Amino acid sequence: MLDIDKNHFITNFLLEKLYIMIINKNVLYSVFGNPINHSLSPLIHNFFSEYSGIHYDYNAKLIEIDSFEKCISIFFQNKYAKGANITAPFKNKAYFLSDHLTDRAFIAGSVNTFKKNKNNIIIGDNTDGVGILYDLKRLNYLEKKKISKILILGAGGAAKGIIPVLLQDGHNVFVYNRTIKKTKEIYKNLNMLGNLCILNNFDDKKLLFDCIINTTSCIFDPIFEYFPYNLFSINTVFYDICYNLNCDTSFLVWCKKRGALNCSDGLGMLISQAAYSFLLWFNCLIHIDDLINYVFKKILQKNYNF
């Protein structure tokens, strides 16, 4: 009886997988950004397809800053276009293009994932927060049952997606950005979720952070030149949401020069948030740890240069 049940389960699983492969044979997905030539998203989603057996086309599209709305509209007019990822600098604009928002996208005020449903409704989601939270815990940068003091550098679309999830996980979150107007907007929209504090400067000598997350541009930001040493210790962990396959990002170079022992780029976050996009599109979540190891291995084998 057990063997029959097992075989029945395997047969149904394979039939369902075959059905998914057939119906998704011609569907289209893309990532939109500017710049976009560095993006690993097409590579990652090709791995997802290979790993899961769900076949779909995924490519990167470079679009001009002032033509985002038009390009998205044209893309989704294609009956085979079913979803998209949105990267810098369009996450805030994507929020306002959505016909419907998931709860986490609504709270964040930014969107990094679109899904077109069977009624041609464009659903906006934000998987940045769940992606980085998963990776921070995978790296043991956030300990279980411990409230961490976290500093977020930057106040753009990525920061807006990350901050709510960290607050809801119980952490104390501080935000610093050179443009104070943006940090005030974040505080106004998100302070009810938890302990959120806005820093206008680094003058408070009592601040000592457990985790510092950079969400600013991959290009070295002048913020770091004025960053005092008293804000971190040998136990502080550093995380850059940017990534560079060939060398450390500018932020991580800066961290290591100042004695940081625990630091990571955002490749794990990229893979994790992509997995949650995959879940939205196909109602299927691949085991993320296996997926991260799988993608890292593939990247090393291919020796990609960016």
PDB file of C-alpha atoms in Angstrom:
ATOM      1  CA  MET A   1       0.000   0.000   0.000  1.00  0.00           C
ATOM      2  CA  LEU A   2       2.803   2.397   0.851  1.00  0.00           C
ATOM      3  CA  ASP A   3       4.525   1.726  -2.460  1.00  0.00           C
ATOM      4  CA  ILE A   4       1.285   2.345  -4.360  1.00  0.00           C
ATOM      5  CA  ASP A   5       0.719   5.656  -2.563  1.00  0.00           C
ATOM      6  CA  LYS A   6       4.292   6.713  -3.184  1.00  0.00           C
ATOM      7  CA  ASN A   7       4.102   5.846  -6.869  1.00  0.00           C
ATOM      8  CA  HIS A   8       0.749   7.593  -7.137  1.00  0.00           C
ATOM      9  CA  PHE A   9       2.266  10.724  -5.577  1.00  0.00           C
ATOM     10  CA  ILE A  10       5.298  10.656  -7.876  1.00  0.00           C
ATOM     11  CA  THR A  11       3.112  10.122 -10.950  1.00  0.00           C
ATOM     12  CA  ASN A  12       0.862  13.042 -10.053  1.00  0.00           C
ATOM     13  CA  PHE A  13       3.886  15.205  -9.289  1.00  0.00           C
ATOM     14  CA  LEU A  14       5.468  14.429 -12.659  1.00  0.00           C
ATOM     15  CA  LEU A  15       2.193  14.992 -14.514  1.00  0.00           C
ATOM     16  CA  GLU A  16       1.726  18.339 -12.770  1.00  0.00           C
ATOM     17  CA  LYS A  17       5.301  19.298 -13.582  1.00  0.00           C
ATOM     18  CA  LEU A  18       4.811  18.322 -17.235  1.00  0.00           C
ATOM     19  CA  TYR A  19       1.604  20.372 -17.358  1.00  0.00           C
ATOM     20  CA  ILE A  20       3.400  23.419 -15.929  1.00  0.00           C
ATOM     21  CA  MET A  21       6.184  22.992 -18.501  1.00  0.00           C
ATOM     22  CA  ILE A  22       3.667  22.893 -21.354  1.00  0.00           C
ATOM     23  CA  ILE A  23       1.546  25.865 -20.332  1.00  0.00           C
ATOM     24  CA  ASN A  24       4.604  28.040 -19.620  1.00  0.00           C
ATOM     25  CA  LYS A  25       6.521  27.169 -22.772  1.00  0.00           C
ATOM     26  CA  ASN A  26       5.945  30.559 -24.428  1.00  0.00           C
ATOM     27  CA  VAL A  27       5.463  32.861 -21.441  1.00  0.00           C
ATOM     28  CA  LEU A  28       7.696  35.904 -21.101  1.00  0.00           C
ATOM     29  CA  TYR A  29       9.281  37.526 -18.062  1.00  0.00           C
ATOM     30  CA  SER A  30      11.792  40.389 -17.930  1.00  0.00           C
ATOM     31  CA  VAL A  31      13.770  42.598 -15.604  1.00  0.00           C
ATOM     32  CA  PHE A  32      13.621  46.346 -16.289  1.00  0.00           C
ATOM     33  CA  GLY A  33      16.293  48.779 -15.124  1.00  0.00           C
ATOM     34  CA  ASN A  34      18.888  51.397 -15.985  1.00  0.00           C
ATOM     35  CA  PRO A  35      21.674  50.343 -15.970  1.00  0.00           C
ATOM     36  CA  ILE A  36      20.897  46.674 -16.549  1.00  0.00           C
ATOM     37  CA  ASN A  37      23.894  45.139 -18.318  1.00  0.00           C
ATOM     38  CA  HIS A  38      25.344  43.956 -14.995  1.00  0.00           C
ATOM     39  CA  SER A  39      22.166  42.138 -13.936  1.00  0.00           C
ATOM     40  CA  LEU A  40      22.393  38.475 -12.991  1.00  0.00           C
ATOM     41  CA  SER A  41      18.608  38.087 -12.952  1.00  0.00           C
ATOM     42  CA  PRO A  42      18.377  36.386 -16.398  1.00  0.00           C
ATOM     43  CA  LEU A  43      21.124  33.980 -15.353  1.00  0.00           C
ATOM     44  CA  ILE A  44      19.403  33.224 -12.044  1.00  0.00           C
ATOM     45  CA  HIS A  45      16.003  32.649 -13.626  1.00  0.00           C
ATOM     46  CA  ASN A  46      17.540  30.363 -16.231  1.00  0.00           C
ATOM     47  CA  PHE A  47      18.883  28.352 -13.299  1.00  0.00           C
ATOM     48  CA  PHE A  48      15.427  28.410 -11.686  1.00  0.00           C
ATOM     49  CA  SER A  49      13.945  27.017 -14.888  1.00  0.00           C
ATOM     50  CA  GLU A  50      16.595  24.316 -15.125  1.00  0.00           C
ATOM     51  CA  TYR A  51      16.319  23.447 -11.433  1.00  0.00           C
ATOM     52  CA  SER A  52      12.514  23.342 -11.279  1.00  0.00           C
ATOM     53  CA  GLY A  53      11.633  22.089 -14.750  1.00  0.00           C
ATOM     54  CA  ILE A  54       9.315  25.075 -15.240  1.00  0.00           C
ATOM     55  CA  HIS A  55      10.187  26.532 -18.628  1.00  0.00           C
ATOM     56  CA  TYR A  56       9.854  30.266 -19.266  1.00  0.00           C
ATOM     57  CA  ASP A  57      11.733  32.983 -21.156  1.00  0.00           C
ATOM     58  CA  TYR A  58      13.407  35.671 -19.065  1.00  0.00           C
ATOM     59  CA  ASN A  59      15.531  38.568 -20.303  1.00  0.00           C
ATOM     60  CA  ALA A  60      16.855  41.973 -19.281  1.00  0.00           C
ATOM     61  CA  LYS A  61      15.547  45.210 -20.766  1.00  0.00           C
ATOM     62  CA  LEU A  62      17.399  48.515 -20.611  1.00  0.00           C
ATOM     63  CA  ILE A  63      14.946  51.400 -20.727  1.00  0.00           C
ATOM     64  CA  GLU A  64      15.360  55.152 -20.677  1.00  0.00           C
ATOM     65  CA  ILE A  65      14.584  56.928 -17.433  1.00  0.00           C
ATOM     66  CA  ASP A  66      11.607  58.822 -18.865  1.00  0.00           C
ATOM     67  CA  SER A  67      10.053  55.901 -20.779  1.00  0.00           C
ATOM     68  CA  PHE A  68       9.390  53.411 -17.972  1.00  0.00           C
ATOM     69  CA  GLU A  69       5.593  53.690 -17.998  1.00  0.00           C
ATOM     70  CA  LYS A  70       5.394  53.347 -21.780  1.00  0.00           C
ATOM     71  CA  CYS A  71       7.738  50.319 -21.873  1.00  0.00           C
ATOM     72  CA  ILE A  72       5.833  48.485 -19.135  1.00  0.00           C
ATOM     73  CA  SER A  73       2.527  49.147 -20.881  1.00  0.00           C
ATOM     74  CA  ILE A  74       3.848  47.834 -24.216  1.00  0.00           C
ATOM     75  CA  PHE A  75       5.413  44.793 -22.534  1.00  0.00           C
ATOM     76  CA  PHE A  76       2.205  43.679 -20.840  1.00  0.00           C
ATOM     77  CA  GLN A  77       0.142  44.197 -23.998  1.00  0.00           C
ATOM     78  CA  ASN A  78       1.899  41.057 -25.238  1.00  0.00           C
ATOM     79  CA  LYS A  79      -0.418  38.182 -24.294  1.00  0.00           C
ATOM     80  CA  TYR A  80       2.586  36.004 -23.428  1.00  0.00           C
ATOM     81  CA  ALA A  81       4.056  38.561 -20.982  1.00  0.00           C
ATOM     82  CA  LYS A  82       3.134  37.365 -17.489  1.00  0.00           C
ATOM     83  CA  GLY A  83       5.518  39.083 -15.100  1.00  0.00           C
ATOM     84  CA  ALA A  84       8.532  41.305 -14.551  1.00  0.00           C
ATOM     85  CA  ASN A  85      11.146  42.331 -12.033  1.00  0.00           C
ATOM     86  CA  ILE A  86      11.903  46.004 -11.510  1.00  0.00           C
ATOM     87  CA  THR A  87      15.270  47.303 -10.397  1.00  0.00           C
ATOM     88  CA  ALA A  88      16.828  50.739  -9.876  1.00  0.00           C
ATOM     89  CA  PRO A  89      15.752  53.424 -10.457  1.00  0.00           C
ATOM     90  CA  PHE A  90      12.148  52.421 -11.186  1.00  0.00           C
ATOM     91  CA  LYS A  91      10.824  50.751  -8.009  1.00  0.00           C
ATOM     92  CA  ASN A  92       8.933  53.823  -6.831  1.00  0.00           C
ATOM     93  CA  LYS A  93       7.388  54.371 -10.272  1.00  0.00           C
ATOM     94  CA  ALA A  94       6.382  50.694 -10.427  1.00  0.00           C
ATOM     95  CA  TYR A  95       4.352  51.195  -7.261  1.00  0.00           C
ATOM     96  CA  PHE A  96       2.056  53.676  -9.009  1.00  0.00           C
ATOM     97  CA  LEU A  97       1.716  51.542 -12.156  1.00  0.00           C
ATOM     98  CA  SER A  98       0.274  48.577 -10.256  1.00  0.00           C
ATOM     99  CA  ASP A  99      -3.443  47.821 -10.568  1.00  0.00           C
ATOM    100  CA  HIS A 100      -3.343  45.942  -7.272  1.00  0.00           C
ATOM    101  CA  LEU A 101      -0.725  45.827  -4.512  1.00  0.00           C
ATOM    102  CA  THR A 102       0.224  43.051  -2.123  1.00  0.00           C
ATOM    103  CA  ASP A 103       0.240  44.051   1.541  1.00  0.00           C
ATOM    104  CA  ARG A 104       4.032  44.226   1.726  1.00  0.00           C
ATOM    105  CA  ALA A 105       4.260  46.346  -1.453  1.00  0.00           C
ATOM    106  CA  PHE A 106       1.593  48.711  -0.124  1.00  0.00           C
ATOM    107  CA  ILE A 107       3.460  49.111   3.164  1.00  0.00           C
ATOM    108  CA  ALA A 108       6.834  49.568   1.464  1.00  0.00           C
ATOM    109  CA  GLY A 109       5.578  52.077  -1.079  1.00  0.00           C
ATOM    110  CA  SER A 110       7.740  50.474  -3.757  1.00  0.00           C
ATOM    111  CA  VAL A 111       7.470  47.512  -6.130  1.00  0.00           C
ATOM    112  CA  ASN A 112      10.136  45.184  -7.517  1.00  0.00           C
ATOM    113  CA  THR A 113       7.879  42.470  -8.981  1.00  0.00           C
ATOM    114  CA  PHE A 114       4.911  42.537 -11.342  1.00  0.00           C
ATOM    115  CA  LYS A 115       2.515  39.682 -12.069  1.00  0.00           C
ATOM    116  CA  LYS A 116      -0.207  39.795 -14.732  1.00  0.00           C
ATOM    117  CA  ASN A 117      -3.065  37.553 -13.651  1.00  0.00           C
ATOM    118  CA  LYS A 118      -5.631  35.780 -15.839  1.00  0.00           C
ATOM    119  CA  ASN A 119      -7.822  38.900 -15.818  1.00  0.00           C
ATOM    120  CA  ASN A 120      -4.908  41.036 -17.079  1.00  0.00           C
ATOM    121  CA  ILE A 121      -4.660  42.782 -13.707  1.00  0.00           C
ATOM    122  CA  ILE A 122      -1.092  43.888 -12.908  1.00  0.00           C
ATOM    123  CA  ILE A 123      -0.224  42.922  -9.328  1.00  0.00           C
ATOM    124  CA  GLY A 124       2.673  44.775  -7.697  1.00  0.00           C
ATOM    125  CA  ASP A 125       4.730  43.024  -5.027  1.00  0.00           C
ATOM    126  CA  ASN A 126       7.948  43.728  -3.145  1.00  0.00           C
ATOM    127  CA  THR A 127      10.224  40.776  -2.418  1.00  0.00           C
ATOM    128  CA  ASP A 128      13.307  42.796  -1.399  1.00  0.00           C
ATOM    129  CA  GLY A 129      12.489  42.662   2.313  1.00  0.00           C
ATOM    130  CA  VAL A 130      11.807  38.941   2.567  1.00  0.00           C
ATOM    131  CA  GLY A 131      14.842  38.342   0.349  1.00  0.00           C
ATOM    132  CA  ILE A 132      17.326  40.215   2.521  1.00  0.00           C
ATOM    133  CA  LEU A 133      15.820  38.925   5.782  1.00  0.00           C
ATOM    134  CA  TYR A 134      16.246  35.359   4.561  1.00  0.00           C
ATOM    135  CA  ASP A 135      19.860  35.996   3.559  1.00  0.00           C
ATOM    136  CA  LEU A 136      20.787  37.820   6.774  1.00  0.00           C
ATOM    137  CA  LYS A 137      19.504  34.870   8.796  1.00  0.00           C
ATOM    138  CA  ARG A 138      21.174  32.380   6.467  1.00  0.00           C
ATOM    139  CA  LEU A 139      24.479  34.144   7.137  1.00  0.00           C
ATOM    140  CA  ASN A 140      23.724  34.264  10.896  1.00  0.00           C
ATOM    141  CA  TYR A 141      23.980  38.063  10.729  1.00  0.00           C
ATOM    142  CA  LEU A 142      20.705  38.254  12.638  1.00  0.00           C
ATOM    143  CA  GLU A 143      20.469  35.945  15.625  1.00  0.00           C
ATOM    144  CA  LYS A 144      17.251  34.198  16.627  1.00  0.00           C
ATOM    145  CA  LYS A 145      15.339  35.832  19.483  1.00  0.00           C
ATOM    146  CA  LYS A 146      17.788  38.748  19.571  1.00  0.00           C
ATOM    147  CA  ILE A 147      16.779  42.311  18.789  1.00  0.00           C
ATOM    148  CA  SER A 148      19.481  43.858  16.635  1.00  0.00           C
ATOM    149  CA  LYS A 149      20.305  47.524  16.184  1.00  0.00           C
ATOM    150  CA  ILE A 150      20.431  47.974  12.399  1.00  0.00           C
ATOM    151  CA  LEU A 151      21.603  50.990  10.403  1.00  0.00           C
ATOM    152  CA  ILE A 152      20.262  51.430   6.871  1.00  0.00           C
ATOM    153  CA  LEU A 153      22.309  53.674   4.581  1.00  0.00           C
ATOM    154  CA  GLY A 154      20.086  55.177   1.877  1.00  0.00           C
ATOM    155  CA  ALA A 155      16.375  55.889   1.517  1.00  0.00           C
ATOM    156  CA  GLY A 156      15.483  54.814  -2.016  1.00  0.00           C
ATOM    157  CA  GLY A 157      13.155  52.115  -3.313  1.00  0.00           C
ATOM    158  CA  ALA A 158      15.336  49.268  -2.041  1.00  0.00           C
ATOM    159  CA  ALA A 159      15.487  50.700   1.489  1.00  0.00           C
ATOM    160  CA  LYS A 160      11.708  51.161   1.513  1.00  0.00           C
ATOM    161  CA  GLY A 161      11.267  47.486   0.676  1.00  0.00           C
ATOM    162  CA  ILE A 162      13.719  46.306   3.327  1.00  0.00           C
ATOM    163  CA  ILE A 163      12.856  48.462   6.349  1.00  0.00           C
ATOM    164  CA  PRO A 164       9.272  47.203   6.977  1.00  0.00           C
ATOM    165  CA  VAL A 165      10.342  43.557   7.107  1.00  0.00           C
ATOM    166  CA  LEU A 166      13.174  44.286   9.552  1.00  0.00           C
ATOM    167  CA  LEU A 167      10.814  46.269  11.783  1.00  0.00           C
ATOM    168  CA  GLN A 168       8.189  43.531  11.684  1.00  0.00           C
ATOM    169  CA  ASP A 169      10.894  41.025  12.650  1.00  0.00           C
ATOM    170  CA  GLY A 170      11.368  43.043  15.836  1.00  0.00           C
ATOM    171  CA  HIS A 171      14.615  44.913  15.190  1.00  0.00           C
ATOM    172  CA  ASN A 172      15.529  48.521  15.968  1.00  0.00           C
ATOM    173  CA  VAL A 173      16.098  50.240  12.631  1.00  0.00           C
ATOM    174  CA  PHE A 174      17.953  53.506  12.051  1.00  0.00           C
ATOM    175  CA  VAL A 175      18.019  55.230   8.654  1.00  0.00           C
ATOM    176  CA  TYR A 176      20.570  57.697   7.340  1.00  0.00           C
ATOM    177  CA  ASN A 177      20.410  59.456   3.988  1.00  0.00           C
ATOM    178  CA  ARG A 178      21.978  62.651   2.710  1.00  0.00           C
ATOM    179  CA  THR A 179      18.541  63.883   1.568  1.00  0.00           C
ATOM    180  CA  ILE A 180      16.651  64.379   4.826  1.00  0.00           C
ATOM    181  CA  LYS A 181      13.324  64.778   3.013  1.00  0.00           C
ATOM    182  CA  LYS A 182      13.407  61.107   1.958  1.00  0.00           C
ATOM    183  CA  THR A 183      14.148  59.843   5.455  1.00  0.00           C
ATOM    184  CA  LYS A 184      11.302  61.929   6.885  1.00  0.00           C
ATOM    185  CA  GLU A 185       8.950  60.381   4.336  1.00  0.00           C
ATOM    186  CA  ILE A 186      10.073  56.882   5.357  1.00  0.00           C
ATOM    187  CA  TYR A 187       9.552  57.686   9.030  1.00  0.00           C
ATOM    188  CA  LYS A 188       6.071  59.077   8.380  1.00  0.00           C
ATOM    189  CA  ASN A 189       5.007  55.977   6.448  1.00  0.00           C
ATOM    190  CA  LEU A 190       6.702  53.219   8.453  1.00  0.00           C
ATOM    191  CA  ASN A 191       7.250  54.281  12.074  1.00  0.00           C
ATOM    192  CA  MET A 192       4.028  52.581  13.214  1.00  0.00           C
ATOM    193  CA  LEU A 193       5.559  49.182  12.329  1.00  0.00           C
ATOM    194  CA  GLY A 194       8.187  49.221  15.052  1.00  0.00           C
ATOM    195  CA  ASN A 195      11.156  51.050  16.531  1.00  0.00           C
ATOM    196  CA  LEU A 196      12.281  53.286  13.648  1.00  0.00           C
ATOM    197  CA  CYS A 197      14.669  56.201  14.071  1.00  0.00           C
ATOM    198  CA  ILE A 198      15.931  58.754  11.550  1.00  0.00           C
ATOM    199  CA  LEU A 199      19.531  59.975  11.779  1.00  0.00           C
ATOM    200  CA  ASN A 200      20.291  63.461  10.483  1.00  0.00           C
ATOM    201  CA  ASN A 201      23.970  63.072  11.347  1.00  0.00           C
ATOM    202  CA  PHE A 202      26.405  60.749  13.109  1.00  0.00           C
ATOM    203  CA  ASP A 203      27.032  62.958  16.143  1.00  0.00           C
ATOM    204  CA  ASP A 204      25.526  60.586  18.718  1.00  0.00           C
ATOM    205  CA  LYS A 205      28.564  58.909  20.256  1.00  0.00           C
ATOM    206  CA  LYS A 206      26.416  56.319  22.073  1.00  0.00           C
ATOM    207  CA  LEU A 207      25.259  54.582  18.895  1.00  0.00           C
ATOM    208  CA  LEU A 208      26.820  51.194  18.244  1.00  0.00           C
ATOM    209  CA  PHE A 209      25.263  49.064  15.526  1.00  0.00           C
ATOM    210  CA  ASP A 210      25.027  45.285  15.282  1.00  0.00           C
ATOM    211  CA  CYS A 211      24.379  45.380  11.537  1.00  0.00           C
ATOM    212  CA  ILE A 212      24.970  48.041   8.870  1.00  0.00           C
ATOM    213  CA  ILE A 213      23.235  47.649   5.499  1.00  0.00           C
ATOM    214  CA  ASN A 214      24.186  49.724   2.477  1.00  0.00           C
ATOM    215  CA  THR A 215      21.340  50.355   0.020  1.00  0.00           C
ATOM    216  CA  THR A 216      23.007  53.222  -1.848  1.00  0.00           C
ATOM    217  CA  SER A 217      24.503  53.059  -5.325  1.00  0.00           C
ATOM    218  CA  CYS A 218      27.197  50.513  -6.157  1.00  0.00           C
ATOM    219  CA  ILE A 219      29.410  53.521  -6.896  1.00  0.00           C
ATOM    220  CA  PHE A 220      31.246  54.719  -3.790  1.00  0.00           C
ATOM    221  CA  ASP A 221      28.981  57.093  -1.911  1.00  0.00           C
ATOM    222  CA  PRO A 222      30.367  60.178  -0.106  1.00  0.00           C
ATOM    223  CA  ILE A 223      28.369  59.053   2.947  1.00  0.00           C
ATOM    224  CA  PHE A 224      31.201  56.692   3.852  1.00  0.00           C
ATOM    225  CA  GLU A 225      33.863  59.410   3.989  1.00  0.00           C
ATOM    226  CA  TYR A 226      32.192  60.930   7.049  1.00  0.00           C
ATOM    227  CA  PHE A 227      31.229  57.685   8.743  1.00  0.00           C
ATOM    228  CA  PRO A 228      32.733  57.616  12.276  1.00  0.00           C
ATOM    229  CA  TYR A 229      34.472  54.565  13.685  1.00  0.00           C
ATOM    230  CA  ASN A 230      32.556  54.662  16.958  1.00  0.00           C
ATOM    231  CA  LEU A 231      29.368  53.412  15.254  1.00  0.00           C
ATOM    232  CA  PHE A 232      30.679  49.884  14.794  1.00  0.00           C
ATOM    233  CA  SER A 233      32.818  47.321  16.566  1.00  0.00           C
ATOM    234  CA  ILE A 234      34.631  44.121  15.689  1.00  0.00           C
ATOM    235  CA  ASN A 235      31.302  42.293  16.125  1.00  0.00           C
ATOM    236  CA  THR A 236      29.345  44.502  13.706  1.00  0.00           C
ATOM    237  CA  VAL A 237      28.260  42.800  10.481  1.00  0.00           C
ATOM    238  CA  PHE A 238      28.128  44.667   7.182  1.00  0.00           C
ATOM    239  CA  TYR A 239      25.858  43.936   4.233  1.00  0.00           C
ATOM    240  CA  ASP A 240      25.839  45.570   0.805  1.00  0.00           C
ATOM    241  CA  ILE A 241      22.745  44.941  -1.321  1.00  0.00           C
ATOM    242  CA  CYS A 242      24.948  45.495  -4.395  1.00  0.00           C
ATOM    243  CA  TYR A 243      27.172  42.707  -5.686  1.00  0.00           C
ATOM    244  CA  ASN A 244      30.275  42.278  -7.814  1.00  0.00           C
ATOM    245  CA  LEU A 245      31.334  38.851  -9.051  1.00  0.00           C
ATOM    246  CA  ASN A 246      34.987  39.675  -9.635  1.00  0.00           C
ATOM    247  CA  CYS A 247      35.851  41.664  -6.527  1.00  0.00           C
ATOM    248  CA  ASP A 248      34.384  43.315  -3.445  1.00  0.00           C
ATOM    249  CA  THR A 249      31.984  46.203  -3.873  1.00  0.00           C
ATOM    250  CA  SER A 250      33.248  49.684  -2.999  1.00  0.00           C
ATOM    251  CA  PHE A 251      31.350  49.551   0.281  1.00  0.00           C
ATOM    252  CA  LEU A 252      32.861  46.207   1.287  1.00  0.00           C
ATOM    253  CA  VAL A 253      36.361  47.435   0.378  1.00  0.00           C
ATOM    254  CA  TRP A 254      35.744  50.393   2.674  1.00  0.00           C
ATOM    255  CA  CYS A 255      34.494  48.068   5.454  1.00  0.00           C
ATOM    256  CA  LYS A 256      37.464  45.713   5.262  1.00  0.00           C
ATOM    257  CA  LYS A 257      39.937  48.591   5.331  1.00  0.00           C
ATOM    258  CA  ARG A 258      38.379  49.534   8.650  1.00  0.00           C
ATOM    259  CA  GLY A 259      38.769  46.069  10.112  1.00  0.00           C
ATOM    260  CA  ALA A 260      35.372  44.501   9.382  1.00  0.00           C
ATOM    261  CA  LEU A 261      35.470  40.720   9.829  1.00  0.00           C
ATOM    262  CA  ASN A 262      31.909  39.844   8.824  1.00  0.00           C
ATOM    263  CA  CYS A 263      30.672  41.362   5.582  1.00  0.00           C
ATOM    264  CA  SER A 264      28.731  40.173   2.558  1.00  0.00           C
ATOM    265  CA  ASP A 265      27.464  41.483  -0.742  1.00  0.00           C
ATOM    266  CA  GLY A 266      23.864  41.173  -1.914  1.00  0.00           C
ATOM    267  CA  LEU A 267      24.074  38.164  -4.220  1.00  0.00           C
ATOM    268  CA  GLY A 268      22.295  35.961  -1.681  1.00  0.00           C
ATOM    269  CA  MET A 269      19.567  38.592  -1.337  1.00  0.00           C
ATOM    270  CA  LEU A 270      19.230  38.797  -5.122  1.00  0.00           C
ATOM    271  CA  ILE A 271      18.716  35.042  -5.371  1.00  0.00           C
ATOM    272  CA  SER A 272      16.327  34.972  -2.391  1.00  0.00           C
ATOM    273  CA  GLN A 273      14.137  37.829  -3.614  1.00  0.00           C
ATOM    274  CA  ALA A 274      14.101  36.228  -7.070  1.00  0.00           C
ATOM    275  CA  ALA A 275      12.884  32.989  -5.479  1.00  0.00           C
ATOM    276  CA  TYR A 276       9.982  34.876  -3.884  1.00  0.00           C
ATOM    277  CA  SER A 277       9.186  36.441  -7.279  1.00  0.00           C
ATOM    278  CA  PHE A 278       9.177  32.909  -8.682  1.00  0.00           C
ATOM    279  CA  LEU A 279       6.731  31.944  -5.920  1.00  0.00           C
ATOM    280  CA  LEU A 280       4.386  34.791  -6.888  1.00  0.00           C
ATOM    281  CA  TRP A 281       4.474  33.811 -10.566  1.00  0.00           C
ATOM    282  CA  PHE A 282       4.272  30.024 -10.347  1.00  0.00           C
ATOM    283  CA  ASN A 283       2.971  29.337  -6.823  1.00  0.00           C
ATOM    284  CA  CYS A 284       6.107  27.285  -6.233  1.00  0.00           C
ATOM    285  CA  LEU A 285       8.914  28.039  -3.758  1.00  0.00           C
ATOM    286  CA  ILE A 286      12.183  26.235  -4.334  1.00  0.00           C
ATOM    287  CA  HIS A 287      14.321  25.457  -1.274  1.00  0.00           C
ATOM    288  CA  ILE A 288      16.318  28.687  -1.160  1.00  0.00           C
ATOM    289  CA  ASP A 289      19.469  27.339   0.539  1.00  0.00           C
ATOM    290  CA  ASP A 290      19.792  24.672  -2.144  1.00  0.00           C
ATOM    291  CA  LEU A 291      19.117  27.291  -4.782  1.00  0.00           C
ATOM    292  CA  ILE A 292      21.783  29.690  -3.477  1.00  0.00           C
ATOM    293  CA  ASN A 293      24.380  26.912  -3.424  1.00  0.00           C
ATOM    294  CA  TYR A 294      23.263  25.836  -6.897  1.00  0.00           C
ATOM    295  CA  VAL A 295      23.570  29.343  -8.366  1.00  0.00           C
ATOM    296  CA  PHE A 296      26.929  30.016  -6.679  1.00  0.00           C
ATOM    297  CA  LYS A 297      28.242  26.754  -8.111  1.00  0.00           C
ATOM    298  CA  LYS A 298      26.970  27.590 -11.592  1.00  0.00           C
ATOM    299  CA  ILE A 299      28.516  31.061 -11.483  1.00  0.00           C
ATOM    300  CA  LEU A 300      31.886  29.635 -10.479  1.00  0.00           C
ATOM    301  CA  GLN A 301      31.682  27.042 -13.248  1.00  0.00           C
ATOM    302  CA  LYS A 302      30.835  29.639 -15.877  1.00  0.00           C
ATOM    303  CA  ASN A 303      33.293  32.239 -14.530  1.00  0.00           C
ATOM    304  CA  TYR A 304      31.026  35.114 -15.538  1.00  0.00           C
ATOM    305  CA  ASN A 305      32.661  38.483 -16.000  1.00  0.00           C
ATOM    306  CA  PHE A 306      30.848  41.752 -15.363  1.00  0.00           C
TER     307      PHE A 306
END
